[in-house]
């Protein structure tokens, strides 16, 4: 197997598909994170929104951190700053814009650059994206 990288007409299909998958996964994650941020900013945060943004996977822990919900099962008093303060490493993995942008950068570098470290960055980005999706499947609904 040759080195990853090079220019698009010369990149193997597998390398291109891997980079495209990473970019699409990060893009979908960014869209979901943006929707959750909007919901929280509007004062309509639900349990799944707070759990994914903060990285707290137990509903009782969400209530311990953010207090009880109102009668509509929403947390209108929670702000994005409150969520950032309560964020755990799982929250960074599932819903961090910086992590997703970094993964997209690593995938783009795999398509354009030919250095020895590029495959490591690409596979690290793949592992981060897969781990984020696996953990987000455990978020309470």
CSV table of C-alpha atoms in Angstrom, one decimal:
chain,number,residue,atom,x,y,z
A,1,UNK,CA,0.0,0.0,0.0
A,2,UNK,CA,1.4,3.4,-1.0
A,3,UNK,CA,1.4,6.4,1.2
A,4,UNK,CA,-1.8,8.2,1.9
A,5,UNK,CA,-2.1,11.6,0.3
A,6,UNK,CA,-1.3,13.0,-3.1
A,7,UNK,CA,-3.6,14.8,-5.5
A,8,UNK,CA,-7.2,13.7,-6.0
A,9,UNK,CA,-6.7,11.9,-9.4
A,10,UNK,CA,-3.9,9.8,-7.9
A,11,UNK,CA,-5.4,8.9,-4.5
A,12,UNK,CA,-6.6,5.4,-4.1
A,13,UNK,CA,-10.4,4.9,-3.8
A,14,UNK,CA,-10.1,3.5,-0.3
A,15,UNK,CA,-8.2,6.6,1.0
A,16,UNK,CA,-10.7,8.9,-0.7
A,17,UNK,CA,-13.7,7.0,0.7
A,18,UNK,CA,-12.2,7.1,4.2
A,19,UNK,CA,-11.6,10.8,4.0
A,20,UNK,CA,-15.0,11.5,2.6
A,21,UNK,CA,-16.6,9.4,5.3
A,22,UNK,CA,-14.8,11.3,8.0
A,23,UNK,CA,-15.8,14.6,6.5
A,24,UNK,CA,-19.5,13.6,6.2
A,25,UNK,CA,-19.6,12.2,9.7
A,26,UNK,CA,-18.1,15.4,11.1
A,27,UNK,CA,-20.5,17.5,9.1
A,28,UNK,CA,-23.5,15.6,10.4
A,29,UNK,CA,-22.2,15.9,13.9
A,30,UNK,CA,-21.7,19.7,13.4
A,31,UNK,CA,-25.3,20.1,12.2
A,32,UNK,CA,-26.7,18.1,15.2
A,33,UNK,CA,-24.6,20.1,17.6
A,34,UNK,CA,-25.8,23.3,16.1
A,35,UNK,CA,-29.4,22.2,16.4
A,36,UNK,CA,-28.9,21.3,20.1
A,37,UNK,CA,-27.2,24.7,20.8
A,38,UNK,CA,-30.1,26.5,19.2
A,39,UNK,CA,-32.6,24.5,21.3
A,40,UNK,CA,-30.7,25.2,24.5
A,41,UNK,CA,-30.4,28.9,23.6
A,42,UNK,CA,-34.1,29.2,23.0
A,43,UNK,CA,-34.8,27.7,26.5
A,44,UNK,CA,-36.3,24.5,25.2
A,45,UNK,CA,-33.6,22.1,26.2
A,46,UNK,CA,-34.6,18.5,26.6
A,47,UNK,CA,-32.9,15.6,28.5
A,48,UNK,CA,-31.3,14.3,25.3
A,49,UNK,CA,-30.0,17.7,24.4
A,50,UNK,CA,-28.4,18.3,27.8
A,51,UNK,CA,-27.1,14.8,28.0
A,52,UNK,CA,-25.3,14.9,24.6
A,53,UNK,CA,-23.9,18.4,25.0
A,54,UNK,CA,-22.6,17.8,28.5
A,55,UNK,CA,-21.7,14.2,28.1
A,56,UNK,CA,-23.7,13.0,31.0
A,57,UNK,CA,-25.3,9.7,30.2
A,58,UNK,CA,-27.5,9.1,33.3
A,59,UNK,CA,-30.8,11.0,33.6
A,60,UNK,CA,-30.4,11.3,37.4
A,61,UNK,CA,-27.0,13.0,37.0
A,62,UNK,CA,-28.5,15.4,34.4
A,63,UNK,CA,-31.1,16.4,37.0
A,64,UNK,CA,-28.4,16.7,39.7
A,65,UNK,CA,-26.3,19.0,37.6
A,66,UNK,CA,-29.0,21.1,35.9
A,67,UNK,CA,-31.9,20.8,38.4
A,68,UNK,CA,-35.3,19.4,37.8
A,69,UNK,CA,-37.2,20.1,34.5
A,70,UNK,CA,-40.3,22.2,34.4
A,71,UNK,CA,-43.8,20.7,33.7
A,72,UNK,CA,-43.1,20.4,30.0
A,73,UNK,CA,-40.0,18.2,30.7
A,74,UNK,CA,-37.7,21.0,29.5
A,75,UNK,CA,-35.0,23.0,31.2
A,76,UNK,CA,-35.7,26.7,30.3
A,77,UNK,CA,-33.2,28.2,32.7
A,78,UNK,CA,-30.2,26.3,31.4
A,79,UNK,CA,-27.8,28.3,29.2
A,80,UNK,CA,-25.0,27.3,26.9
A,81,UNK,CA,-22.5,28.5,29.5
A,82,UNK,CA,-24.1,26.2,32.1
A,83,UNK,CA,-23.7,23.3,29.7
A,84,UNK,CA,-20.0,24.2,29.0
A,85,UNK,CA,-19.2,24.3,32.7
A,86,UNK,CA,-20.8,20.8,33.1
A,87,UNK,CA,-19.1,19.3,30.0
A,88,UNK,CA,-17.3,16.0,30.5
A,89,UNK,CA,-14.8,14.4,28.1
A,90,UNK,CA,-17.7,12.5,26.6
A,91,UNK,CA,-19.4,15.8,25.9
A,92,UNK,CA,-16.3,17.0,24.0
A,93,UNK,CA,-16.3,13.7,22.0
A,94,UNK,CA,-19.9,13.9,21.0
A,95,UNK,CA,-20.6,17.6,20.5
A,96,UNK,CA,-17.5,19.7,20.2
A,97,UNK,CA,-17.2,21.9,17.1
A,98,UNK,CA,-13.4,22.0,17.5
A,99,UNK,CA,-13.1,18.2,17.5
A,100,UNK,CA,-15.2,17.9,14.4
A,101,UNK,CA,-13.3,20.7,12.6
A,102,UNK,CA,-10.1,19.0,13.5
A,103,UNK,CA,-11.3,15.7,12.1
A,104,UNK,CA,-12.3,17.4,8.9
A,105,UNK,CA,-8.9,19.0,8.7
A,106,UNK,CA,-7.2,15.7,9.1
A,107,UNK,CA,-9.3,14.1,6.4
A,108,UNK,CA,-8.6,17.0,4.0
A,109,UNK,CA,-4.9,16.7,4.8
A,110,UNK,CA,-5.0,13.0,3.9
A,111,UNK,CA,-6.3,14.0,0.4
A,112,UNK,CA,-3.7,16.7,-0.2
A,113,UNK,CA,-0.6,16.0,1.7
A,114,UNK,CA,2.0,13.2,1.5
A,115,UNK,CA,3.7,13.1,4.9
A,116,UNK,CA,4.4,10.1,7.2
A,117,UNK,CA,2.1,11.5,10.0
A,118,UNK,CA,-0.9,12.0,7.8
A,119,UNK,CA,-2.2,8.3,8.0
A,120,UNK,CA,-1.9,8.5,11.8
A,121,UNK,CA,-4.0,11.7,11.8
A,122,UNK,CA,-6.5,10.2,9.5
A,123,UNK,CA,-7.0,7.1,11.5
A,124,UNK,CA,-7.2,9.1,14.7
A,125,UNK,CA,-9.9,11.2,13.1
A,126,UNK,CA,-11.8,8.1,12.1
A,127,UNK,CA,-11.5,6.7,15.7
A,128,UNK,CA,-12.7,9.9,17.2
A,129,UNK,CA,-15.8,10.0,14.9
A,130,UNK,CA,-16.6,6.4,15.4
A,131,UNK,CA,-16.2,6.7,19.2
A,132,UNK,CA,-18.5,9.8,19.2
A,133,UNK,CA,-21.2,8.0,17.3
A,134,UNK,CA,-21.0,4.9,19.6
A,135,UNK,CA,-21.2,7.1,22.8
A,136,UNK,CA,-24.0,9.2,21.4
A,137,UNK,CA,-26.0,6.0,20.9
A,138,UNK,CA,-26.0,5.7,24.7
A,139,UNK,CA,-27.6,9.1,25.3
A,140,UNK,CA,-31.0,8.9,27.1
A,141,UNK,CA,-33.9,9.8,25.0
